[in-house]
Coordinates of C-alpha atoms and ligand atoms in Angstrom, one line a residue:
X300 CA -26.1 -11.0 7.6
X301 CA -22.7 -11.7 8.5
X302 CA -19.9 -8.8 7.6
X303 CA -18.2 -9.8 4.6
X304 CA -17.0 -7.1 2.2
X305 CA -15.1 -4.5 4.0
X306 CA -15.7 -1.1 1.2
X307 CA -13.5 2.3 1.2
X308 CA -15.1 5.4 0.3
X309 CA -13.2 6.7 -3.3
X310 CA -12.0 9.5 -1.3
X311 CA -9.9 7.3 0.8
X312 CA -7.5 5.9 -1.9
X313 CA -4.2 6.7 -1.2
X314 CA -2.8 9.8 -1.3
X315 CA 1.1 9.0 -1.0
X316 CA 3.0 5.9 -1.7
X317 CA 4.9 4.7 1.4
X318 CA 8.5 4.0 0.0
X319 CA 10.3 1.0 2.6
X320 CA 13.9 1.8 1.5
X321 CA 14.5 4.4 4.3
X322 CA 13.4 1.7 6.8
X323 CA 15.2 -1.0 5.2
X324 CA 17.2 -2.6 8.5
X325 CA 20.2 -2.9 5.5
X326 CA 20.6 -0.8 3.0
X327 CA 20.1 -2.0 -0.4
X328 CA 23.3 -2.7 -2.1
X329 CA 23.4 -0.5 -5.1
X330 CA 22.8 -1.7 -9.2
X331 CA 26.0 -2.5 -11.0
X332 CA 27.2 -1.2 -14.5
X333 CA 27.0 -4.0 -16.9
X334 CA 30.5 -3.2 -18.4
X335 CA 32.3 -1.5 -16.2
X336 CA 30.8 -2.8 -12.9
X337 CA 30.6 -0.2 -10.9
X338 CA 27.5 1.3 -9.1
X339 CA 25.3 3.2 -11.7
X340 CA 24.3 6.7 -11.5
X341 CA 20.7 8.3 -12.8
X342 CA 22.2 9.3 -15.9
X343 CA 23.0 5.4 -17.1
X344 CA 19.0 5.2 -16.8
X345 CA 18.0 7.8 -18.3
X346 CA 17.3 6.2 -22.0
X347 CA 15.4 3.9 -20.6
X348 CA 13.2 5.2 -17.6
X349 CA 11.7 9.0 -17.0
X350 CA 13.3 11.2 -14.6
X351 CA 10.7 11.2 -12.1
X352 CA 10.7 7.1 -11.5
X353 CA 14.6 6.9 -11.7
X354 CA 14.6 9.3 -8.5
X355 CA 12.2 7.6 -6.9
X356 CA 13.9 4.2 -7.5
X357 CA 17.2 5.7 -5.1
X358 CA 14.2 7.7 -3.3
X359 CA 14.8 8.7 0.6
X360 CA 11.5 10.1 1.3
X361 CA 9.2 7.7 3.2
X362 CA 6.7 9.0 1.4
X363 CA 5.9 10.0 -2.1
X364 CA 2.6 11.6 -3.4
X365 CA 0.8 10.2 -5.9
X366 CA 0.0 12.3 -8.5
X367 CA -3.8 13.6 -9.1
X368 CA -3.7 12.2 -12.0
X369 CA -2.9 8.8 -11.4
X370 CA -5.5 8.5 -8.9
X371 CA -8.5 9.8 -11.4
X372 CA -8.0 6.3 -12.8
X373 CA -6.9 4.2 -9.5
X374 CA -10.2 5.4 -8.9
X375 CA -11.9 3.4 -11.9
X376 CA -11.5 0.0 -9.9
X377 CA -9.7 1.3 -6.5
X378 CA -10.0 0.9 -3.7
X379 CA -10.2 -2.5 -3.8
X380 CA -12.4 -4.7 -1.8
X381 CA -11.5 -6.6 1.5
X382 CA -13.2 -9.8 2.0
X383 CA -13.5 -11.8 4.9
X384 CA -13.5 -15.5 3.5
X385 CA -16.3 -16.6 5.5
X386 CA -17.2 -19.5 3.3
X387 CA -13.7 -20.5 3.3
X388 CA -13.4 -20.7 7.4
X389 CA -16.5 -22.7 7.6
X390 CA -15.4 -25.5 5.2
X391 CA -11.7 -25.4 7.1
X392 CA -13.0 -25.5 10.2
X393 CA -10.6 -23.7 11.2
X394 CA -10.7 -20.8 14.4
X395 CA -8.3 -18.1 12.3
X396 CA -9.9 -15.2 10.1
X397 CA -9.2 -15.1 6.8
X398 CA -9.5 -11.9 5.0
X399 CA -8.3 -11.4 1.3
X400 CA -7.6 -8.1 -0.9
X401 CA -9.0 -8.9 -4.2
X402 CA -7.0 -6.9 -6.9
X403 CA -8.4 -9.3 -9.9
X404 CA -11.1 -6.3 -10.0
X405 CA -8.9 -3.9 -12.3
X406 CA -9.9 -3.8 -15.8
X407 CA -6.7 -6.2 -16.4
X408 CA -7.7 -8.3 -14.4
X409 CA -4.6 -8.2 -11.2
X410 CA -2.5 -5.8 -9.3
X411 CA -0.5 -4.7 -12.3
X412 CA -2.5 -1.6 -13.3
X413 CA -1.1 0.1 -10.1
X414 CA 2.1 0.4 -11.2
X415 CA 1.7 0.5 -14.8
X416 CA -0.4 4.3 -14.9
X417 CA 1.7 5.4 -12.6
X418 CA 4.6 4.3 -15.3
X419 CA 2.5 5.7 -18.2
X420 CA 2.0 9.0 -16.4
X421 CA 5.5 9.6 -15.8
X422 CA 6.5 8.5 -19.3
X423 CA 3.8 11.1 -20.6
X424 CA 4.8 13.9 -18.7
X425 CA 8.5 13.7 -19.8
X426 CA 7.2 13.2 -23.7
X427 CA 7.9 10.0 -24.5
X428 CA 5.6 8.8 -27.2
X429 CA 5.7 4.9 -27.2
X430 CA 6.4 2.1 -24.4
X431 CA 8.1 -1.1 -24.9
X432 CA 7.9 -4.1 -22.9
X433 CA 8.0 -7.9 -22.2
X434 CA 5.2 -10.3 -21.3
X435 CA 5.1 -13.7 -20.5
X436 CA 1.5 -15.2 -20.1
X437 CA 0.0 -11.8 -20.7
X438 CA -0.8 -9.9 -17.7
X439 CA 2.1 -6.7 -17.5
X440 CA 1.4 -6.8 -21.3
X441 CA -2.0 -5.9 -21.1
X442 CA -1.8 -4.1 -17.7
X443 CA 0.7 -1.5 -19.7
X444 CA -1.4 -1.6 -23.0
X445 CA -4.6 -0.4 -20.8
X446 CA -2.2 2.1 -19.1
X447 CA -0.7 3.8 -22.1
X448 CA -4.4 4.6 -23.6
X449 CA -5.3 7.0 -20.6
X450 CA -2.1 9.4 -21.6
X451 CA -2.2 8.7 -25.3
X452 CA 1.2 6.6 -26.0
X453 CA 1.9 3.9 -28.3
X454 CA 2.7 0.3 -26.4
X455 CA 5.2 -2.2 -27.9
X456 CA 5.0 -5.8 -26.2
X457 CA 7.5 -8.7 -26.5
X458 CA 5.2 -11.5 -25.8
X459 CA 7.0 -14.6 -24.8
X460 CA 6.8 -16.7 -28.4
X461 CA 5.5 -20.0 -26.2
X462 CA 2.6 -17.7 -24.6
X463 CA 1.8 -16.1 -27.6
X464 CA 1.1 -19.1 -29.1
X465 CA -1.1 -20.7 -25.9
X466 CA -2.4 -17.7 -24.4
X467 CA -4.2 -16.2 -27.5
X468 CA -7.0 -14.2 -25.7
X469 CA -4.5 -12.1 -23.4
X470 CA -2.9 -11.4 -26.7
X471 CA -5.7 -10.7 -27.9
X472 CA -6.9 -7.8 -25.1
X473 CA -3.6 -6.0 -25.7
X474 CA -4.2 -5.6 -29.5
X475 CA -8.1 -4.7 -27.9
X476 CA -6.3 -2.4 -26.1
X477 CA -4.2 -0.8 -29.0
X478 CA -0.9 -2.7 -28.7
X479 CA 1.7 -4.0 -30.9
X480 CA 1.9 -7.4 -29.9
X481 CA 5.0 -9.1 -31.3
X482 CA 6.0 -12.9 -30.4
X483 CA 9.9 -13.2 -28.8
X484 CA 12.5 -14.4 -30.2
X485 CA 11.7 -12.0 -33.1
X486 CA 13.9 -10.8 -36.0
X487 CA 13.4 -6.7 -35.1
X488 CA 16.1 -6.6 -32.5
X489 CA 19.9 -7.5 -32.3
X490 CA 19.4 -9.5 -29.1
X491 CA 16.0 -11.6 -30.9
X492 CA 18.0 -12.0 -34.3
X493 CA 21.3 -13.4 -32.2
X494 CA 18.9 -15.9 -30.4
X495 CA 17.0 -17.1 -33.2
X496 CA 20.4 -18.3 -35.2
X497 CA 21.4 -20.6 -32.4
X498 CA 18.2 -21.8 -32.2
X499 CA 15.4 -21.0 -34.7
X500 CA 12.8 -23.0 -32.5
X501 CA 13.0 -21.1 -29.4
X502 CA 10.3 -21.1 -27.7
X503 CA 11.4 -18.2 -26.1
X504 CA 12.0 -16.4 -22.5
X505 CA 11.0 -13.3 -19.9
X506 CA 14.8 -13.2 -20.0
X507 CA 14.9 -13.1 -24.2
X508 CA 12.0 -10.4 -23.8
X509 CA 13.5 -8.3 -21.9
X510 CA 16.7 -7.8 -23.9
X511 CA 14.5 -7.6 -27.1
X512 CA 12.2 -4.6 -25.5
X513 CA 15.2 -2.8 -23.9
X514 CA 17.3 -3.0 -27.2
X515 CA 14.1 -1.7 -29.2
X516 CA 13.8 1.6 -26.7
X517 CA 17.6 2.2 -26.2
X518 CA 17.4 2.4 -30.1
X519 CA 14.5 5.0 -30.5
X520 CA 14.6 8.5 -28.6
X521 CA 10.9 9.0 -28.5
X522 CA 10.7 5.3 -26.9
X523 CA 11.4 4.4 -23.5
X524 CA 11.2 0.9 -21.2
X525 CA 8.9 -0.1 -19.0
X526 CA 9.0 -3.3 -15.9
X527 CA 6.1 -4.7 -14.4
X528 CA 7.7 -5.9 -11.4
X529 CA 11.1 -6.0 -9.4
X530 CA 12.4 -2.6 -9.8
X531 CA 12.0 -0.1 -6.2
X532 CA 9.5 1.9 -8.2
X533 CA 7.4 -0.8 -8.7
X534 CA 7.4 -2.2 -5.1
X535 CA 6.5 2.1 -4.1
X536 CA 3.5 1.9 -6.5
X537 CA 2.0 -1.0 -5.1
X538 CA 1.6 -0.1 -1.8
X539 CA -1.5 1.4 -2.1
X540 CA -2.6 -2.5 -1.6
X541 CA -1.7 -2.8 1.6
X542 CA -2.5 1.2 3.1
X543 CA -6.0 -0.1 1.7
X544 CA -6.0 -3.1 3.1
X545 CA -4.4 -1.6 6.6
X546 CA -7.8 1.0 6.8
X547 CA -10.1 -1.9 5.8
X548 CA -9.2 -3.9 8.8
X549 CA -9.2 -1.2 10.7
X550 CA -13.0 -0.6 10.3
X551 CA -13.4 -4.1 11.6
X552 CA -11.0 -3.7 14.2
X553 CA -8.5 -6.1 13.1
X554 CA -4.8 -6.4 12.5
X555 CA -2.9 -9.0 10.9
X556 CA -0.9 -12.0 12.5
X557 CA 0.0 -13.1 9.6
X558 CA 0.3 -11.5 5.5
X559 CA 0.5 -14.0 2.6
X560 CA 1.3 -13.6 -1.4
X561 CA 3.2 -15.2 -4.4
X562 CA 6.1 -13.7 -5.1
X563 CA 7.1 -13.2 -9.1
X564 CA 9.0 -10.2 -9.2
X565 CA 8.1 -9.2 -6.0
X566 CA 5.8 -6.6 -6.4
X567 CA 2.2 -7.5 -5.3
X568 CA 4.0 -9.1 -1.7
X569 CA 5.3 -5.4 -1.3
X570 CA 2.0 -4.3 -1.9
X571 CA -0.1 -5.8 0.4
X572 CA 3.0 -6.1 2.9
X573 CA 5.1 -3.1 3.6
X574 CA 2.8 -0.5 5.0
X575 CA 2.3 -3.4 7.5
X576 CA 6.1 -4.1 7.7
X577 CA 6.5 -0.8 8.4
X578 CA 4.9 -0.7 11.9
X579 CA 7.0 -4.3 12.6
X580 CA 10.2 -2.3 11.6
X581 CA 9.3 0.6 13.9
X582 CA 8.5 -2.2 16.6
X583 CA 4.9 -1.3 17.1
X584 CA 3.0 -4.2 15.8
X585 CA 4.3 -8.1 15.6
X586 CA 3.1 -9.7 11.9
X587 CA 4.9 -12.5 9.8
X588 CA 5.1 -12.4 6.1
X589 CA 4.9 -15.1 3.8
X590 CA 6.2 -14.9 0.5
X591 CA 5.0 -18.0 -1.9
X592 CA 7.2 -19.0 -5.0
X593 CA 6.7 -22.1 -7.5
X594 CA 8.9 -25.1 -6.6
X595 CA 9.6 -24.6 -10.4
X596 CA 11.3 -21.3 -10.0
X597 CA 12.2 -21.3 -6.2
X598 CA 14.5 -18.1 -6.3
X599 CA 14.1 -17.3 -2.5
X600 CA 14.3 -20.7 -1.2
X601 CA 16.8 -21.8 -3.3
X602 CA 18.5 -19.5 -5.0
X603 CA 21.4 -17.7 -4.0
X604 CA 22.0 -13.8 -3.2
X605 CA 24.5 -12.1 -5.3
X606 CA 24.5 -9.6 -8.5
X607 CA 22.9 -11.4 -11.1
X608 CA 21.6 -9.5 -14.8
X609 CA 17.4 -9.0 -14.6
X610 CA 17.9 -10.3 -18.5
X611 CA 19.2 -13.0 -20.4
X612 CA 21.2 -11.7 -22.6
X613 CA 22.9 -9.3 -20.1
X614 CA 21.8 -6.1 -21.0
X615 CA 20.2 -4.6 -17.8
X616 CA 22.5 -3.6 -14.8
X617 CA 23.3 -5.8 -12.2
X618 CA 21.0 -6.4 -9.5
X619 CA 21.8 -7.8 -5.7
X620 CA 18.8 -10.5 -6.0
X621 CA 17.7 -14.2 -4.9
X622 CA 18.6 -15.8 -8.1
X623 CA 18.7 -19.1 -10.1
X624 CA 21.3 -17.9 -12.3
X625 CA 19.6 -15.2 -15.4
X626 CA 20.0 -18.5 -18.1
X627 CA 17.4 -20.5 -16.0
X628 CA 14.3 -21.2 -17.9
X629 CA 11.9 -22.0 -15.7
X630 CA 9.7 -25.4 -16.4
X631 CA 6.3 -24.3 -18.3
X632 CA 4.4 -24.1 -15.3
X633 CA 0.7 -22.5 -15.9
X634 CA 1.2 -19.7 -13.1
X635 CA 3.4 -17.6 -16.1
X636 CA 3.7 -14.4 -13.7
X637 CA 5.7 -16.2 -11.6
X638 CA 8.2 -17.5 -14.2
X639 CA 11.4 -15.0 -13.0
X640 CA 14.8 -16.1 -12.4
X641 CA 15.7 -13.7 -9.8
X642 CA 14.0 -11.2 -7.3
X643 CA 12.9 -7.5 -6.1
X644 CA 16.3 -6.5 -4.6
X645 CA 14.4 -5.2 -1.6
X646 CA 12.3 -8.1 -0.7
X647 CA 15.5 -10.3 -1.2
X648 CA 17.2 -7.8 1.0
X649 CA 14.7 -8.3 3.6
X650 CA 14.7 -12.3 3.0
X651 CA 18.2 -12.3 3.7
X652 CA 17.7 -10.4 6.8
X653 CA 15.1 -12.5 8.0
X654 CA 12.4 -10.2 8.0
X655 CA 10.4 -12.0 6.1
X656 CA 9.4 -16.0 5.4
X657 CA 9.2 -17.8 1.9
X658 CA 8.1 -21.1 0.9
X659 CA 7.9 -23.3 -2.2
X660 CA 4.7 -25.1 -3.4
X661 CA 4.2 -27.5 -6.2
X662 CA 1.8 -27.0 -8.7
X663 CA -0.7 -29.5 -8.7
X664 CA -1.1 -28.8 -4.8
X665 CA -1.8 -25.4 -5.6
X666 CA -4.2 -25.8 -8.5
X667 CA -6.1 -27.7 -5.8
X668 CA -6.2 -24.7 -3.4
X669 CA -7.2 -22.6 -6.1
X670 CA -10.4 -25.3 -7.0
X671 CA -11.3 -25.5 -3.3
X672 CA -11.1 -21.2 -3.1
X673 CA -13.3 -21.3 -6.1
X674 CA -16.1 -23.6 -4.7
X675 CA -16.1 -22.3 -1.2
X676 CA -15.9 -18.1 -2.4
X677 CA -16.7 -18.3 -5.3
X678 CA -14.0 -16.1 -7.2
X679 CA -11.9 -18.3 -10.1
X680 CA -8.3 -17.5 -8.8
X681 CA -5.5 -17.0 -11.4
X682 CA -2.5 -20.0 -10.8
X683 CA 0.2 -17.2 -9.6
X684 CA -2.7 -15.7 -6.5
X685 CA -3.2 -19.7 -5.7
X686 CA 0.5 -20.2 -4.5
X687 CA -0.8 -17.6 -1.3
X688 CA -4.3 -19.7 -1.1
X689 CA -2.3 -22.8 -0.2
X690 CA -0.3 -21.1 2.5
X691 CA -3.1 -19.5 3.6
X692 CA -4.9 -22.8 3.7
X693 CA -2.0 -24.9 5.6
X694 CA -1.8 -21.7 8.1
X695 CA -5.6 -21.9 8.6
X696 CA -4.9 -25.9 9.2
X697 CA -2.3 -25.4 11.6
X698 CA -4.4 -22.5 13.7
X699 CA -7.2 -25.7 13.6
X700 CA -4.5 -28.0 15.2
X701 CA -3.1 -25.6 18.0
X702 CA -6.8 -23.7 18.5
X703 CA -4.7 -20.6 17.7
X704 CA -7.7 -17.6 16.9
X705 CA -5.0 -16.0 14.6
X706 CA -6.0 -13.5 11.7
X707 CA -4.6 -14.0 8.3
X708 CA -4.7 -11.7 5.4
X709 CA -3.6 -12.5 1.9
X710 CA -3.0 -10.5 -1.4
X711 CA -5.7 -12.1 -4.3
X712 CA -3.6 -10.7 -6.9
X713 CA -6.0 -11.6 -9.9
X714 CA -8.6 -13.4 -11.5
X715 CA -8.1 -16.7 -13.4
X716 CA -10.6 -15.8 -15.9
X717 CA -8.4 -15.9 -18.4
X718 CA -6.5 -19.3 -17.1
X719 CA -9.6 -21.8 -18.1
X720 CA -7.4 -23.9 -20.2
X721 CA -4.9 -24.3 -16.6
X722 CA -7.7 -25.6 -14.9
X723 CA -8.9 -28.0 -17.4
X724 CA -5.5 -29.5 -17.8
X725 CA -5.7 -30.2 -13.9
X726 CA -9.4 -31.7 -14.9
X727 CA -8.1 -33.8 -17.2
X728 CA -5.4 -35.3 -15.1
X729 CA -2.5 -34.2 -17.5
X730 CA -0.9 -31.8 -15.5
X731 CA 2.2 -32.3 -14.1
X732 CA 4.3 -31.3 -10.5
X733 CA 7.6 -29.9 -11.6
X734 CA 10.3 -29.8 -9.5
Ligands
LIG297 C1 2.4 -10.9 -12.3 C2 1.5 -11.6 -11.3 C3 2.0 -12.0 -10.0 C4 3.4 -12.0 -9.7 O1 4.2 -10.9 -9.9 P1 4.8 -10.0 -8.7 O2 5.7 -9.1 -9.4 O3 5.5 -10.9 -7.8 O4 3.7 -9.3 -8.1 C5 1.1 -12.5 -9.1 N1 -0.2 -12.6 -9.4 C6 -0.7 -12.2 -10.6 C7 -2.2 -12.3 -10.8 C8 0.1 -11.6 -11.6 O5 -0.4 -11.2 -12.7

């Protein structure tokens, strides 16, 4: 029997996470003030986000320990598995190894869980009673309404209006869950209200989200804010994909040429790719990172770098980011979670550096990756984890052309489970490539 699923023992999940911005080749330029644009301090965060995350988000340490009790419930799905995609090889015909880190085995169903009991924990511990947040096709929604059960909070969720409509069994496994699920533009917040009068019809936004759940906790003192992605916390919290992923390969030996994943926010690329980056940064290994975005929402590629609001309204602080400007509405594509008009200010740091690669895909192409990853291993991937099976595939293609033996590992973000009616609009021939 051929080696396929490379297993960690539950004693080997991470005990620290490992925090890039002290080997950042440029420093991150620093958030900006709204109103008075200058560079914020911990205190302007404070209503929003516990103690503990805000100094971790400006944290110097390369690494940070992950509290006990966050792993007694990594430990309900981590550590994820490692699979070598032998099925996958065969059919390409192609000489490089393909491994993938399948994070679609969390109870949510993707990588989000990492972050979002690490967020819950932190949240508890300061006393905060209830979480609010935005969603778009359902997955941070239902990551965070999973993670506030474990510590006993209450979980508000701004569910884009569109999604809430056409996704109805994600909103229905937060309520499952225990979360207030409300559909955005709504009339319960200033920033909902001031959307809805221009334009009663909205189908809403992650932007419009965003404002409405950061309005709703600024308001309430037992309340505080919670994002699934983007933020330097998030990217930290993650990377217990990719010290996994590094020990996994080890067992068999191997090492990455290459590290693929779709880029949203950011946060799952981190994941599987900084504990790697950071022996390239200390020049003791060679690996190129691939970061796959949308060609509907091409922030990296072609967006532009400068301070740009993480909202739409233009409630959050400025962020240095890869942006399409924070009015861009994205066109409807199915792969929701990757819907964002601007970036992780690290990994658009290290873009801009050249330290890491993007690239653009359309849909259709990569609903057909997805179909050929699901007949040849089996697992339904979701739309957002397809955008790294195409790159993964074209990089397999190209090792066929050149007889290069490389090895390729990529970041399975999640299952699709929950996609079904994505896939049988590319059955049916209505789907559309938007550029
Ligand atoms: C949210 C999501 C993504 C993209 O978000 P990042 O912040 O870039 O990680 C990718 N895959 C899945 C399955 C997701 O749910």
């Amino acid at each position: 029997m051929q080696k396929t699923k490379i297993i960690l023992d539950e004693n080997e999940i991470p005990k620290k996470w490992y925090n890039i911005l002290p080997d950042m080749p440029t420093p991150l330029s620093p958030p900006l003030h709204p109103v008075t644009m200058e560079p914020i301090g911990p205190e302007d965060l404070s209503p929003l986000f516990p103690m503990e995350l805000i100094k971790q988000e400006l944290s110097q340490e390369r690494f940070i320990p992950i509290p006990d009790e966050v792993r007694d419930i990594y430990v309900t799905w981590r550590p994820s598995p490692v699979y070598r995609a032998h099925h996958l090889e065969k059919m390409l015909k192609t000489p490089a190894k393909i491994y993938y880190k399948y994070e679609g085995v969390s109870p949510a169903g993707s990588h989000k869980p990492n972050t979002a009991i690490a967020q819950a924990y932190y949240n508890m511990k300061e006393g905060i009673e209830r979480l609010t947040t935005e969603t778009g096709a359902g997955q941070w929604g239902s990551a965070l309404a999973l993670a506030t059960n474990y510590f006993g909070l209450k979980c508000t969720v701004y569910m884009v209006k569109i999604s809430f409509q056409q996704k109805p069994y994600r909103r229905s496994l937060m309520h499952l869950w225990g979360a207030d699920v409300i559909p955005s533009p709504s009339n319960k917040t200033d920033s909902g209200k001031k959307i809805l009068s221009g334009d009663p019809n909205s189908p809403g936004s992650l932007g419009i989200a965003i404002s409405e759940a950061i309005e709703d906790a600024a308001k309430h003192d037992n309340a505080h804010y919670s994002l699934g992605s983007v933020l330097n916390h998030v990217m930290l919290h993650q990377t217990v994909i990719g010290q996994e992923a590094k020990e996994q390969l080890a067992k068999v030996d191997d090492y990455p040429d290459i590290i693929i994943a779709s880029v949203g926010g950011g946060s799952n690329f981190s994941g599987i790719s900084f504990p790697f980056l950071m022996d390239k940064l200390a020049g003791k290994k060679e690996v190129d990172l691939i970061a796959v975005e949308p060609t509907a929402c091409p922030s990296l590629t072609r967006g532009e770098f400068r301070y740009d609001f993480g909202d739409s309204v233009g409630l959050t602080p400025l962020l240095k980011m890869y942006t399409m400007g924070h009015e861009y509405v994205p066109a409807a594509i199915h792969a929701g979670g990757l819907r964002y008009h601007g970036d992780s200010p690290i990994v658009s740091q290290l873009y801009d550096d050249k330290v890491i690669d993007a690239v653009a895909y359309d849909q259709t192409e990569v609903f057909e990756a997805g179909i050929t990853f699901a007949r040849t291993e089996g697992i339904v991937p979701a739309p957002e984890s397809s955008h790294a099976i195409k790159c993964t595939i074209d990089k397999a293609l190209l090792c066929k052309r050149t007889g290069e033996k490389k090895t390729i590992l990529f970041n399975l973000s999640g299952h699709g489970h929950f996609d079904m009616s994505a896939y049988d609009s590319y059955f049916s021939g209505t789907m559309k490539d938007i550029i």
